[in-house]
Amino acid sequence: MEGWRSNAHSRNPTAMTKLLLLPGDGIGPEVIAEVKRVAERLGGDVELEERRFGGASYEAEGVPLTEATLALAKACDAVLMGAVGGPKWADVPRQLRPEAGLLALRAGMEVFANLRPAVCFASLAEASTLKREVVEGLDIMIVRELTGGVYFGQPRGIETLPDGQKRGVDTQVYTTHEIERVSRVAFELARGRRGKVTSAEKSNVMETGHLWREVVTALHAREYADVSLEHMLADNAAMQLVKNPRQFDVIVTDNLFGDILSDEAAQLTGSLGMLPSAALGAPGRPGLYEPIHGSAPDIAGKGLANPLAAILSFGMALRWSLGRPDLDERLTAAVEAALGAGARTRDLGGSLGTREMGDEVLARL
Ligand code: IPM
Ligand code: MG
């Protein structure tokens, strides 16, 4: 079970690798533009393709993700997305909304393990709304289950009852297999880090939470007894994240709790504009990389967005799918150096624009 760690296809090291860019909506195109400049500078024989996605695809093709784009995504070595969604598509039927395109992409690519690292760069400890001594040196890896749970469970929908009231239904559902494969990723990651996994669920009230705890416990005993495992109720995990975040190493949790806890963890690091993510499937399959910030419609098109989450997501793609961890290291070091020299976009309390922040990173590559 080492395979997924080097998720890259076995290939001739001199061969081109193919990265599909899906800039999407809102600030997506702006931050992906900076990734393109960085990719060009780094070289690394990465061939870039680009397609419309989300609302942009809906406008042009009538659907947020075309079959051709999904097929291309599955045929590339990695996919890097910018952001999807915005108020413009609020009244579009749910299955045609930009977010539906993202869910279809995650499901179609079968990227079940979403790695969301929350690292507090030393020079940004001041930018967090929490005290420096609480967040300094923070290095958490959230492993979010990404293709199951309440995001995909059936039945779901809104029906009208005989008395005219409406009734909305979502279904949280998990199988042993789904819980095991994502937990395995968490345990493997912990082995290469500080050796601790915290599994977060609501086993006190939810059937899926009960099963989650049972399956994680059994897998741990069977294959990962060398890793330390702790179970934590998800509400408590939310509190512990702001109380004493450095107690965590790897957190493994379901799709919905992972969505919430990762936004919370992002804020610990100073800004949502800093957090990259990698979604991985079976070994050898392409990974999906996304900055975890959204489309930020309020600042879209103004050149104000922080491109670092997208740039760091590209770094994760280099590491996990494109077989170039060395380039990820160079890139991350350049980002750290830019921050260390005081480069700040507005979300970090500075005044740099998107392109200027890109320039700061490029200058250090
Ligand atoms: C995320 C986002 C998405 C999610 C939305 C845009 C569908 O919040 O990646 O965290 O809920 O998964
Ligand atoms: Mg989210």
Coordinates of N, CA and C in Angstrom, one line a residue, residues 3 47 59 72 90 128 132 138 140-141 170 172 199 202 204 206 214 218 257 290 315 335 338 348 354 357 359 361:
G3 N 1.9 2.4 -2.9 CA 1.7 2.8 -4.2 C 1.2 4.2 -4.4
E47 N 3.1 19.7 -20.0 CA 2.3 20.2 -21.1 C 1.0 20.7 -20.6
E59 N -22.3 28.5 -19.4 CA -22.6 29.6 -20.4 C -22.4 29.2 -21.8
L72 N -11.2 14.0 -20.9 CA -9.8 14.6 -21.0 C -9.2 14.6 -19.6
A90 N -27.2 31.4 -9.3 CA -28.0 31.0 -8.1 C -29.3 30.3 -8.5
S128 N -2.9 35.5 11.2 CA -4.0 34.8 11.7 C -4.8 35.6 12.7
R132 N -0.3 34.4 18.0 CA 0.9 33.8 17.4 C 1.3 32.5 18.1
L138 N 2.3 25.6 13.1 CA 1.2 24.7 12.8 C 1.4 23.9 11.5
I140 N -0.9 20.8 9.9 CA -1.9 19.8 10.0 C -2.2 19.3 8.6
M141 N -2.5 18.0 8.5 CA -3.0 17.5 7.2 C -4.4 17.0 7.4
D170 N -31.6 15.0 2.6 CA -30.2 14.6 2.2 C -29.9 13.3 2.9
Q172 N -26.9 10.8 4.4 CA -25.5 10.5 4.7 C -25.3 9.0 4.6
S199 N -9.4 10.7 14.1 CA -10.5 10.4 13.2 C -11.7 11.2 13.8
K202 N -19.3 11.8 14.2 CA -20.3 12.0 15.2 C -20.9 10.6 15.6
N204 N -21.6 9.5 18.3 CA -22.6 9.6 19.4 C -24.0 9.8 18.9
M206 N -24.8 9.6 15.0 CA -25.0 9.2 13.6 C -24.6 7.7 13.4
E214 N -15.9 2.3 13.9 CA -15.7 0.9 14.0 C -14.6 0.5 12.9
A218 N -10.8 -0.9 13.4 CA -10.4 -2.3 12.9 C -9.2 -2.2 12.0
F257 N -18.0 17.0 7.2 CA -17.1 17.5 8.3 C -15.8 18.1 7.8
E290 N -6.9 21.6 -6.3 CA -7.7 22.9 -6.2 C -7.3 23.7 -5.0
G315 N 2.0 23.1 -7.0 CA 3.2 22.4 -6.4 C 2.8 21.0 -5.9
V335 N 7.7 30.6 -2.5 CA 6.5 31.2 -1.8 C 6.9 31.7 -0.4
A338 N 9.1 34.8 -0.6 CA 8.3 36.0 -0.9 C 7.5 36.5 0.3
L348 N -4.1 39.1 3.2 CA -3.0 38.9 4.3 C -2.6 40.3 4.9
T354 N -2.9 40.4 -7.6 CA -2.7 39.0 -8.0 C -1.4 38.8 -8.8
M357 N 1.8 39.6 -6.8 CA 2.2 38.5 -5.9 C 2.9 37.4 -6.8
D359 N 4.5 37.9 -9.5 CA 5.9 38.4 -9.7 C 6.9 38.1 -8.6
V361 N 6.8 35.7 -6.5 CA 7.2 34.3 -6.5 C 8.1 34.0 -7.6

